[in-house]
């Protein structure tokens, strides 16, 4: 590595044992190499960047230049800000701004998908087409659009017009509010939190958190719910549904994960980010015969395309493209020296990637007008001519392959898992073609084979050992007969641990194991990227509609967790789960001060209002205990707790019956 490139060299700073940083063997191997190579990663920066304790607890405000004002978390009511803002106002406003940022990220992504859909439908874009017309009809029907005897193009035009309201509408209710169970919707109406349109809610959230506007924590929290719901039942749901319509609805597929999916003798290209259209076009480009030929002329055996983070989670289920790792492995994989180009779009792209890429001569290529990175190569992606960008990325990657100088070391670790459980497929899988419905799932919950359902989602974070909390939490849940649905980086943590394969059923409790073995499914169902958390909302609504488990989402024996979260999107996701009625627990650190009114409000009072509520714990077994306690509590309220106490009959019981 050239001396001048060692701008990422670690100065004499604190170092910790790599085994305390990650449970991912491949990432650990690359962190060892990074140390030998003198290359810095987020883990090194985290160790040497002590979080500001006041900021971590959300006890400071910099919303105007009379401040910044710092309050005392140990004695939260001893001081107020210069303007008089209390700790509750300050924390609620900070929380509201995180929700707004998270909602903006997902809804802007959803709007891009909807723009693409419009251009495909009106014929202005030829490179993509409607791949799943059945899903198009189902989505249209779910929001009251007539489909009988109509042409797909006409239905699609109507669907576009309707879904555009998700973003631009200023009064009324967003279209997918029609999918919300009636009692949940009535609660929202009573509380005044049904989203009107995402743009309006996000704008109002930012307005109300400006200095001198909303200064009651409970009223600010209402707008947090309304904004977050505009994401979960709005922007994110549109993104998921339109992506399925354009690129295909996922169904189970066996895929390889981990860094061993890189191939030393191939041109390796990684796609990292969130937008499936970039990846879809890249698939076309890497299969372009002239480019494959070029790669061979450069001495490669071919072109190897792999995904990371949520981009990877989107396409692995649609195309079986291998996945190389989650958020905290994106710098580490560049240390292999085997990556010829990492191509990124939006969200969760660490700026630190640019320096690591530079150290190994890898092209870091930004493609989205919203996301440029100093030091990266920018090749803009245009949906009208998508291959202009992706072909150029491939050409750059081939050039780098030809001129590789970095020493290559690829961890030889690959895991196989089955992913792609859309809510449609769960319905089909459990019900079969004669009984396609959520009835079998509900019945198995009622009879106690399945104790409840957990959504375990979210990021990885250098403040906790990578993947450890996800994996230990999920193991404990399935051991206790809780079926786990997963998205985003959490899903990849479990895939690397081998828990997304049907064979993992042996780790489940007897009831869940019986169901998994009957159906041939894993006890952990990977359902997509972080934007696809909306699939969990739809599954929950279907469970309510199917009957027998209460009238609202808040009645269901379900719980959610993001045990290694880091992003504002995660906070927004948490809030839309809570507002939808789900008990939701976060790990790492919660940005809140104990013994405050705001904490009591979101950790307790929201539940009393018919919504879900927040909770916090760090230890995976403690998180599992709290989730199971909530599930059991719901079972008791539904009067189905007795079913779990049934005694399984052994042979002597049967003999007694026969003798009687
Ligand atoms: Fe301080 Fe109030 Fe200004 Fe915030 S808005 S910085 S609490 S004076
Ligand atoms: S990518 S938001 S680190 S899940 Fe969706 Fe992963 Fe969290 Fe980003």
XYZ file of C-alpha atoms and ligand atoms in Angstrom:
676
model
C 0.000 0.000 0.000
C 1.528 3.370 -1.043
C 2.675 5.513 1.882
C 0.507 8.461 0.817
C -2.546 6.220 0.891
C -2.108 5.534 4.561
C -4.335 8.441 5.472
C -6.519 5.918 7.259
C -3.682 4.680 9.461
C -4.598 4.159 13.103
C -2.559 6.430 15.307
C -1.563 5.084 18.732
C -5.033 4.764 20.146
C -7.040 2.423 22.312
C -7.427 -1.048 20.823
C -9.753 -3.772 21.982
C -9.828 -7.489 21.390
C -11.427 -8.084 17.993
C -13.398 -11.001 19.422
C -15.178 -8.479 21.660
C -16.263 -6.479 18.601
C -17.964 -9.088 16.454
C -19.237 -12.650 16.456
C -18.907 -12.764 12.661
C -15.781 -14.835 11.927
C -15.312 -13.379 8.453
C -15.526 -9.808 9.721
C -13.141 -10.631 12.589
C -10.625 -12.056 10.116
C -10.807 -8.851 8.074
C -10.470 -6.646 11.141
C -7.245 -8.522 11.990
C -6.024 -7.837 8.468
C -7.094 -4.187 8.686
C -4.946 -3.831 11.792
C -1.992 -5.407 10.035
C -2.559 -3.109 7.060
C -2.923 -0.040 9.306
C -6.446 0.636 8.056
C -9.049 2.270 10.287
C -12.707 1.189 10.456
C -15.821 2.344 12.322
C -14.914 -0.007 15.181
C -11.631 1.830 15.767
C -13.433 5.156 15.637
C -16.143 3.929 18.017
C -13.591 2.783 20.578
C -11.888 6.149 20.426
C -15.074 8.245 20.276
C -16.750 8.197 23.673
C -20.397 9.170 23.172
C -21.388 12.456 24.792
C -23.498 11.253 27.754
C -25.832 14.257 27.594
C -26.483 13.784 23.891
C -26.832 10.008 24.284
C -29.672 10.598 26.757
C -31.203 13.245 24.487
C -30.879 15.835 27.251
C -29.510 18.636 25.070
C -31.086 20.997 22.556
C -29.518 23.054 19.782
C -32.682 24.214 18.084
C -31.766 27.901 18.428
C -28.774 30.102 19.079
C -29.776 30.996 22.632
C -28.366 27.521 23.332
C -27.164 24.872 22.870
C -28.720 23.988 26.232
C -27.593 20.978 28.244
C -29.764 19.569 30.998
C -28.737 17.192 33.725
C -29.915 13.609 33.195
C -29.260 12.774 36.851
C -31.533 15.571 38.037
C -33.718 16.187 34.964
C -36.067 18.773 36.439
C -33.323 20.859 38.105
C -32.821 23.013 35.007
C -34.642 24.124 31.860
C -33.307 25.523 28.585
C -32.779 29.278 28.115
C -36.249 29.482 26.487
C -37.725 27.537 29.409
C -38.020 24.214 27.550
C -38.236 21.292 29.971
C -36.446 17.979 29.712
C -39.685 16.425 28.399
C -40.064 18.988 25.633
C -36.411 18.681 24.663
C -36.457 14.864 24.529
C -39.795 14.719 22.686
C -38.575 17.267 20.112
C -35.319 15.363 19.541
C -37.273 12.139 19.223
C -39.694 13.785 16.774
C -36.831 14.934 14.575
C -35.408 11.400 14.472
C -38.825 10.102 13.459
C -39.105 12.793 10.769
C -35.652 11.979 9.348
C -36.371 8.243 9.329
C -39.788 8.760 7.729
C -38.260 11.086 5.120
C -35.651 8.482 4.170
C -38.203 5.716 3.600
C -40.860 7.876 1.990
C -38.396 9.523 -0.390
C -37.258 6.050 -1.403
C -40.914 5.018 -1.840
C -41.561 8.084 -3.955
C -38.642 7.182 -6.241
C -40.179 3.738 -6.715
C -43.544 5.336 -7.492
C -41.948 7.757 -10.001
C -40.353 4.786 -11.712
C -43.700 2.946 -11.745
C -45.424 5.936 -13.403
C -42.777 6.146 -16.104
C -42.953 2.388 -16.755
C -46.758 2.487 -16.961
C -46.850 5.433 -19.357
C -44.175 3.809 -21.536
C -41.425 6.381 -20.992
C -39.142 3.767 -19.443
C -38.589 0.529 -21.368
C -35.838 -1.092 -19.304
C -38.226 -2.151 -16.538
C -41.701 -3.633 -16.781
C -44.536 -4.861 -14.579
C -43.306 -8.276 -13.527
C -46.120 -9.220 -11.168
C -49.529 -8.207 -12.583
C -51.321 -10.413 -10.015
C -49.795 -8.413 -7.194
C -50.747 -5.219 -9.044
C -54.384 -6.342 -9.039
C -54.276 -7.411 -5.391
C -52.808 -4.099 -4.240
C -55.288 -2.133 -6.370
C -58.206 -4.139 -4.990
C -57.010 -3.670 -1.402
C -57.592 0.057 -1.736
C -60.890 -0.142 -3.578
C -59.810 0.106 -7.235
C -62.069 -1.838 -9.602
C -60.123 -4.573 -11.447
C -62.794 -6.768 -13.073
C -62.479 -6.823 -16.867
C -60.000 -3.936 -16.936
C -56.669 -3.721 -18.754
C -53.523 -3.891 -16.573
C -52.423 -0.475 -17.866
C -55.690 1.142 -16.746
C -55.512 -0.452 -13.306
C -51.868 0.605 -13.036
C -52.721 4.205 -13.936
C -55.422 4.311 -11.268
C -53.092 2.736 -8.738
C -50.463 5.374 -9.441
C -53.001 8.204 -8.992
C -54.205 6.720 -5.706
C -50.781 5.985 -4.249
C -49.457 9.432 -5.119
C -51.851 10.688 -2.434
C -49.672 8.860 0.121
C -47.184 11.674 -0.331
C -48.997 14.737 -1.581
C -52.411 14.665 0.075
C -53.039 17.508 2.520
C -56.365 16.370 4.026
C -58.011 12.974 4.548
C -56.425 9.580 5.159
C -53.597 7.911 3.224
C -54.806 5.118 0.888
C -53.317 2.168 2.819
C -55.235 3.232 5.940
C -57.917 1.032 4.321
C -55.755 -2.007 5.127
C -55.609 -1.232 8.862
C -57.848 -3.395 11.102
C -61.003 -1.443 11.967
C -60.446 -1.206 15.702
C -56.850 -0.045 15.287
C -58.023 2.573 12.784
C -60.734 3.769 15.159
C -58.122 4.236 17.893
C -56.023 6.307 15.494
C -59.039 8.393 14.521
C -59.908 9.000 18.155
C -56.339 10.112 18.875
C -56.130 12.184 15.672
C -53.092 10.327 14.327
C -54.292 8.941 10.984
C -51.710 10.239 8.493
C -52.951 12.642 5.829
C -49.954 12.603 3.483
C -46.280 11.916 4.220
C -45.014 15.305 3.039
C -47.495 17.123 5.238
C -46.750 14.994 8.320
C -42.972 15.293 7.998
C -43.260 19.049 7.388
C -45.519 19.473 10.409
C -43.207 17.367 12.580
C -40.258 19.612 11.747
C -42.380 22.730 12.242
C -43.689 21.631 15.628
C -40.173 20.860 16.872
C -38.895 24.321 15.931
C -38.040 26.634 18.835
C -41.162 28.007 20.438
C -43.832 25.838 18.798
C -45.121 22.574 20.317
C -44.038 22.443 23.943
C -46.098 19.597 25.325
C -44.383 16.203 25.126
C -47.685 14.319 24.715
C -48.815 16.490 21.812
C -45.397 16.178 20.152
C -45.653 12.388 20.574
C -48.984 12.408 18.699
C -47.273 13.945 15.703
C -44.424 11.413 16.087
C -47.045 8.664 15.689
C -48.766 10.337 12.755
C -45.460 10.907 10.954
C -44.190 7.395 11.644
C -47.483 5.859 10.448
C -47.123 7.868 7.227
C -43.924 5.886 6.768
C -45.004 2.385 7.860
C -48.449 2.387 6.229
C -47.408 4.962 3.623
C -43.949 5.524 2.162
C -42.442 2.172 3.138
C -45.527 0.207 2.190
C -45.668 1.889 -1.224
C -41.950 1.138 -1.724
C -42.451 -2.544 -0.921
C -45.613 -3.025 -2.957
C -44.346 -1.159 -6.029
C -41.003 -2.998 -5.898
C -42.886 -6.309 -5.854
C -45.068 -5.218 -8.777
C -42.080 -4.080 -10.849
C -39.442 -6.620 -9.855
C -41.457 -9.595 -8.598
C -42.911 -10.689 -5.251
C -40.393 -12.739 -3.288
C -40.897 -16.421 -2.632
C -38.501 -18.710 -0.769
C -35.137 -19.278 -2.336
C -31.937 -20.812 -1.040
C -29.067 -18.327 -1.012
C -25.450 -18.039 0.076
C -24.360 -15.420 2.588
C -21.077 -14.219 4.054
C -17.785 -12.961 2.641
C -16.933 -16.326 1.100
C -19.278 -15.395 -1.756
C -16.456 -13.243 -3.196
C -14.398 -15.009 -5.860
C -10.704 -14.237 -6.242
C -10.647 -15.175 -9.933
C -13.723 -13.074 -10.832
C -14.365 -9.373 -11.150
C -16.196 -8.696 -7.869
C -18.872 -6.003 -7.705
C -20.813 -5.195 -4.538
C -24.088 -3.267 -4.482
C -24.853 -1.583 -1.162
C -27.729 0.715 -0.242
C -31.486 0.464 -0.600
C -32.883 1.010 -4.110
C -33.689 -2.150 -6.082
C -33.754 -0.408 -9.493
C -29.954 0.090 -9.428
C -29.420 -3.547 -8.560
C -31.881 -4.780 -11.195
C -30.015 -2.855 -13.879
C -26.681 -4.105 -12.560
C -27.912 -7.686 -12.986
C -28.514 -6.887 -16.676
C -25.078 -5.326 -17.044
C -23.098 -8.168 -15.472
C -24.858 -10.563 -17.842
C -24.137 -8.434 -20.917
C -22.128 -10.758 -23.199
C -19.724 -8.036 -24.364
C -18.892 -7.103 -20.764
C -18.476 -10.746 -19.741
C -16.127 -11.101 -22.713
C -14.194 -7.996 -21.584
C -13.794 -9.458 -18.104
C -12.352 -12.635 -19.607
C -9.939 -10.655 -21.743
C -8.792 -9.024 -18.520
C -7.985 -12.497 -17.160
C -11.092 -13.065 -15.012
C -13.312 -16.146 -15.047
C -16.350 -13.860 -15.157
C -18.182 -11.184 -13.181
C -19.398 -11.899 -9.660
C -22.207 -9.652 -8.403
C -23.078 -9.686 -4.702
C -25.219 -7.566 -2.385
C -24.731 -6.046 1.036
C -26.947 -4.402 3.609
C -30.558 -3.798 2.467
C -29.907 -3.627 -1.308
C -28.630 -7.149 -0.916
C -31.631 -8.162 1.201
C -33.989 -6.900 -1.555
C -32.476 -8.834 -4.431
C -31.353 -11.984 -2.718
C -35.002 -12.958 -2.408
C -35.935 -12.026 -5.967
C -32.912 -13.388 -7.831
C -30.924 -15.540 -5.398
C -27.985 -13.118 -5.627
C -25.487 -13.955 -2.842
C -25.226 -11.615 0.134
C -21.840 -10.692 1.585
C -22.775 -9.165 4.944
C -24.616 -6.536 6.930
C -24.023 -2.884 7.803
C -21.016 -3.347 10.098
C -19.201 -5.518 7.536
C -19.200 -3.010 4.669
C -15.769 -1.546 5.451
C -14.360 -4.923 6.501
C -15.155 -6.562 3.171
C -13.070 -3.989 1.301
C -10.094 -5.187 3.375
C -10.230 -8.482 1.427
C -8.663 -6.543 -1.453
C -10.924 -8.620 -3.723
C -13.650 -6.035 -4.273
C -13.166 -4.321 -7.632
C -16.089 -1.911 -7.247
C -18.530 -1.121 -4.487
C -21.505 0.662 -5.971
C -23.783 2.532 -3.563
C -27.023 4.520 -3.705
C -28.692 5.830 -0.528
C -28.862 5.204 3.239
C -26.441 3.536 5.639
C -23.405 4.211 3.409
C -20.554 5.068 5.797
C -18.375 7.941 4.631
C -15.454 5.904 6.025
C -15.841 3.529 3.061
C -14.082 6.074 0.839
C -10.816 5.876 2.784
C -10.838 2.100 3.090
C -11.622 1.750 -0.627
C -8.757 4.110 -1.404
C -6.348 1.978 0.653
C -7.094 -1.088 -1.504
C -7.522 0.606 -4.880
C -11.227 -0.327 -4.943
C -13.660 1.897 -6.816
C -16.277 3.310 -4.476
C -18.962 4.528 -6.870
C -21.868 6.719 -5.822
C -24.828 6.704 -8.191
C -27.650 8.729 -6.646
C -27.970 12.530 -6.896
C -28.887 12.523 -3.178
C -25.664 10.853 -2.100
C -22.214 12.007 -3.166
C -19.149 11.155 -1.071
C -15.935 13.145 -1.126
C -13.224 10.958 -2.645
C -15.667 8.558 -4.346
C -16.294 8.311 -8.094
C -19.777 9.549 -9.023
C -21.563 7.919 -11.959
C -25.149 9.087 -11.897
C -27.899 6.548 -12.340
C -30.817 7.623 -14.541
C -33.860 5.382 -14.641
C -34.555 6.301 -18.260
C -31.123 4.984 -19.319
C -30.127 2.781 -16.380
C -27.506 0.723 -18.156
C -25.393 3.769 -19.014
C -24.466 3.892 -15.347
C -24.295 0.204 -14.527
C -22.314 -0.717 -17.666
C -19.772 1.955 -16.736
C -19.503 0.560 -13.212
C -18.734 -2.868 -14.685
C -16.099 -1.395 -17.023
C -14.420 0.367 -14.069
C -14.493 -2.858 -12.038
C -12.862 -4.776 -14.932
C -10.126 -2.139 -15.128
C -9.447 -2.483 -11.423
C -9.347 -6.296 -11.750
C -6.735 -5.986 -14.514
C -4.600 -3.714 -12.373
C -5.105 -5.370 -8.979
C -2.132 -4.747 -6.682
C -3.707 -5.284 -3.256
C -2.948 -8.543 -1.497
C -6.106 -10.635 -1.540
C -7.458 -12.578 1.404
C -11.059 -13.799 1.247
C -12.491 -15.449 4.367
C -13.614 -18.877 3.181
C -16.915 -18.767 5.018
C -20.305 -19.243 3.371
C -23.644 -20.071 4.933
C -26.790 -21.253 3.205
C -30.244 -20.064 4.177
C -33.765 -19.910 2.778
C -35.179 -16.383 2.479
C -38.023 -14.597 0.697
C -41.077 -15.064 2.898
C -43.361 -12.305 1.683
C -46.635 -11.978 3.615
C -48.344 -13.491 0.565
C -46.080 -16.514 0.699
C -46.588 -17.004 4.452
C -50.327 -17.140 3.747
C -49.812 -19.727 1.005
C -47.114 -21.728 2.830
C -49.174 -22.306 5.938
C -52.485 -22.761 4.202
C -51.503 -24.658 1.064
C -53.297 -24.137 -2.225
C -56.633 -25.380 -0.827
C -56.569 -23.258 2.308
C -54.575 -20.166 1.399
C -55.099 -17.979 4.438
C -53.688 -17.052 7.810
C -56.133 -19.515 9.462
C -53.491 -22.216 10.078
C -51.153 -19.635 11.661
C -53.915 -18.316 13.904
C -54.994 -21.861 14.796
C -51.453 -22.830 15.742
C -51.193 -19.747 17.919
C -54.548 -20.466 19.540
C -53.670 -24.124 20.216
C -50.326 -23.027 21.627
C -47.936 -24.753 19.250
C -46.786 -21.268 18.280
C -46.658 -19.071 21.368
C -46.602 -15.844 19.415
C -44.845 -13.961 16.634
C -41.823 -11.647 16.979
C -40.394 -9.187 14.488
C -36.634 -8.914 15.062
C -35.206 -6.271 12.791
C -32.742 -3.462 12.377
C -29.127 -2.600 12.123
C -25.791 -3.617 13.566
C -23.869 -1.069 15.636
C -20.216 -0.895 16.724
C -21.360 -0.041 20.261
C -22.364 -3.694 20.705
C -20.739 -6.948 19.584
C -21.857 -7.374 15.961
C -24.682 -9.901 15.463
C -24.418 -11.206 19.042
C -27.647 -9.696 20.406
C -29.634 -10.530 17.258
C -28.561 -14.166 17.266
C -28.852 -14.898 20.991
C -32.222 -13.130 21.188
C -33.664 -15.049 18.245
C -32.339 -18.385 19.541
C -34.087 -17.766 22.854
C -37.329 -16.769 21.136
C -37.563 -19.810 18.900
C -36.592 -22.080 21.817
C -39.734 -20.718 23.471
C -41.936 -21.438 20.440
C -42.009 -17.863 19.179
C -42.003 -17.650 15.357
C -39.564 -14.927 14.253
C -39.961 -12.652 11.230
C -36.879 -10.736 10.164
C -35.794 -7.895 7.940
C -32.713 -5.848 7.128
C -29.322 -6.367 8.682
C -30.753 -8.503 11.487
C -31.881 -11.088 8.947
C -28.328 -11.334 7.605
C -26.933 -11.806 11.132
C -29.220 -14.821 11.561
C -28.450 -16.115 8.073
C -24.734 -16.103 8.899
C -25.527 -18.006 12.107
C -27.349 -20.687 10.068
C -30.783 -20.020 11.576
C -32.584 -19.251 8.332
C -32.382 -22.832 7.102
C -35.200 -25.350 7.686
C -32.705 -27.521 9.628
C -32.642 -24.808 12.311
C -36.053 -26.138 13.387
C -34.166 -28.449 15.757
C -33.359 -25.357 17.829
C -37.034 -24.470 18.198
C -39.351 -25.468 21.030
C -41.487 -28.588 20.425
C -44.573 -26.734 19.156
C -42.809 -24.431 16.718
C -40.564 -27.279 15.622
C -43.592 -29.418 14.797
C -45.072 -26.645 12.634
C -41.734 -25.942 10.901
C -41.115 -29.607 10.163
C -44.648 -30.121 8.855
C -44.376 -27.168 6.492
C -40.622 -27.450 5.805
C -39.931 -23.882 6.836
C -37.209 -22.372 9.024
C -38.239 -21.020 12.465
C -36.815 -17.668 11.344
C -38.449 -16.132 8.273
C -36.399 -13.559 6.355
C -38.816 -11.225 4.626
C -36.681 -8.493 3.100
C -35.007 -5.139 3.631
C -35.713 -2.571 6.368
C -38.297 -0.882 4.122
C -40.080 -4.270 4.023
C -41.061 -4.017 7.689
C -44.357 -2.982 6.135
C -44.810 -6.685 5.265
C -44.929 -7.401 9.012
C -47.707 -4.810 9.417
C -49.732 -6.467 6.667
C -49.161 -9.933 8.168
C -50.358 -8.600 11.555
C -53.474 -7.088 9.934
C -54.236 -10.391 8.214
C -53.929 -12.205 11.554
C -56.495 -9.822 13.062
C -58.823 -10.205 10.082
C -58.582 -13.977 10.156
C -60.165 -13.928 13.614
C -59.675 -15.504 17.009
C -56.811 -13.291 18.138
C -58.610 -10.088 19.084
C -59.896 -7.089 17.189
C -56.826 -4.910 16.870
C -53.097 -5.322 16.311
C -52.600 -4.367 19.972
C -54.510 -7.541 20.976
C -52.174 -9.936 19.121
C -49.539 -12.011 20.912
C -46.762 -10.295 18.977
C -43.728 -8.187 19.884
C -40.955 -6.374 18.025
C -37.272 -5.679 18.664
C -34.340 -3.833 17.124
C -31.581 -4.997 19.467
C -28.571 -3.470 17.651
C -30.232 -0.421 16.073
C -28.315 2.672 15.005
C -30.275 4.714 12.433
C -33.033 7.314 12.612
C -35.007 5.026 10.298
C -34.992 2.428 13.080
C -36.533 4.924 15.521
C -39.229 5.741 12.977
C -39.888 2.033 12.382
C -40.100 1.509 16.145
C -42.591 4.342 16.472
C -44.820 3.057 13.666
C -44.830 -0.391 15.250
C -45.717 1.130 18.614
C -48.440 3.318 17.072
C -49.785 0.266 15.221
C -50.153 -1.564 18.542
C -46.934 -3.546 18.906
C -44.843 -3.803 22.093
C -41.403 -2.788 20.788
C -38.076 -3.115 22.550
C -34.783 -1.528 21.501
C -31.255 -2.370 22.611
C -27.875 -0.544 22.566
C -29.014 2.683 24.254
C -32.328 4.513 24.275
C -32.159 8.308 23.799
C -34.174 9.120 26.899
C -33.745 10.156 30.552
C -35.157 7.913 33.289
C -37.839 9.184 35.673
C -39.296 11.689 33.237
C -42.841 12.274 32.013
C -41.862 11.692 28.373
C -40.373 8.292 29.211
C -43.480 7.279 31.175
C -45.600 8.468 28.259
C -43.948 6.392 25.536
C -42.971 3.409 27.736
C -46.340 3.070 29.509
C -49.139 5.502 28.686
C -49.242 4.839 24.914
C -50.146 1.234 25.756
C -53.022 2.404 27.960
C -54.300 4.467 25.005
C -54.797 1.341 22.850
C -51.467 1.552 21.041
C -48.289 -0.430 21.695
C -45.454 0.825 23.880
C -41.671 1.124 23.928
C -39.224 -0.746 26.121
C -35.471 -0.966 26.429
C -32.978 -3.676 27.426
C -29.469 -4.571 26.305
C -29.043 -8.196 27.207
C -30.507 -10.622 24.625
C -31.974 -12.964 27.226
C -33.571 -10.062 29.048
C -35.029 -8.746 25.760
C -36.410 -12.233 25.027
C -37.850 -12.499 28.540
C -39.661 -9.164 28.173
C -41.013 -10.046 24.710
C -42.230 -13.458 25.871
C -43.814 -11.920 28.978
C -45.719 -9.508 26.728
C -46.793 -12.345 24.405
C -47.989 -14.412 27.394
C -49.828 -11.396 28.742
C -51.670 -11.034 25.434
C -52.441 -14.757 25.345
C -53.951 -14.466 28.801
C -56.074 -11.483 27.780
C -57.323 -13.482 24.780
C -58.106 -16.468 27.018
C -55.783 -18.774 25.058
C -53.134 -19.147 27.744
C -54.645 -22.461 28.848
C -53.901 -24.019 25.469
C -50.180 -23.804 26.184
C -50.559 -25.732 29.399
C -51.742 -28.821 27.530
C -49.850 -31.984 28.401
C -48.484 -33.800 25.390
C -49.585 -37.400 25.509
C -46.946 -40.079 25.780
C -47.415 -43.789 25.069
C -48.567 -44.607 28.621
C -51.265 -41.904 28.403
C -52.446 -43.444 25.148
C -52.535 -46.928 26.708
C -54.619 -45.500 29.586
C -57.097 -44.061 27.068
C -57.244 -47.311 25.099
C -57.829 -49.265 28.318
C -60.617 -46.982 29.466
Fe -32.096 26.145 24.401
Fe -34.720 26.522 24.022
Fe -32.979 27.241 22.117
Fe -33.381 24.663 22.653
S -34.876 26.079 21.818
S -31.411 25.658 22.321
S -33.758 24.676 24.856
S -33.140 28.084 24.180
S -29.622 -1.165 5.989
S -31.274 1.017 8.527
S -28.326 -0.653 8.891
S -31.231 -2.465 8.906
Fe -31.555 -1.001 5.788
Fe -29.336 -2.203 7.841
Fe -30.388 -0.582 9.617
Fe -29.422 0.409 7.451
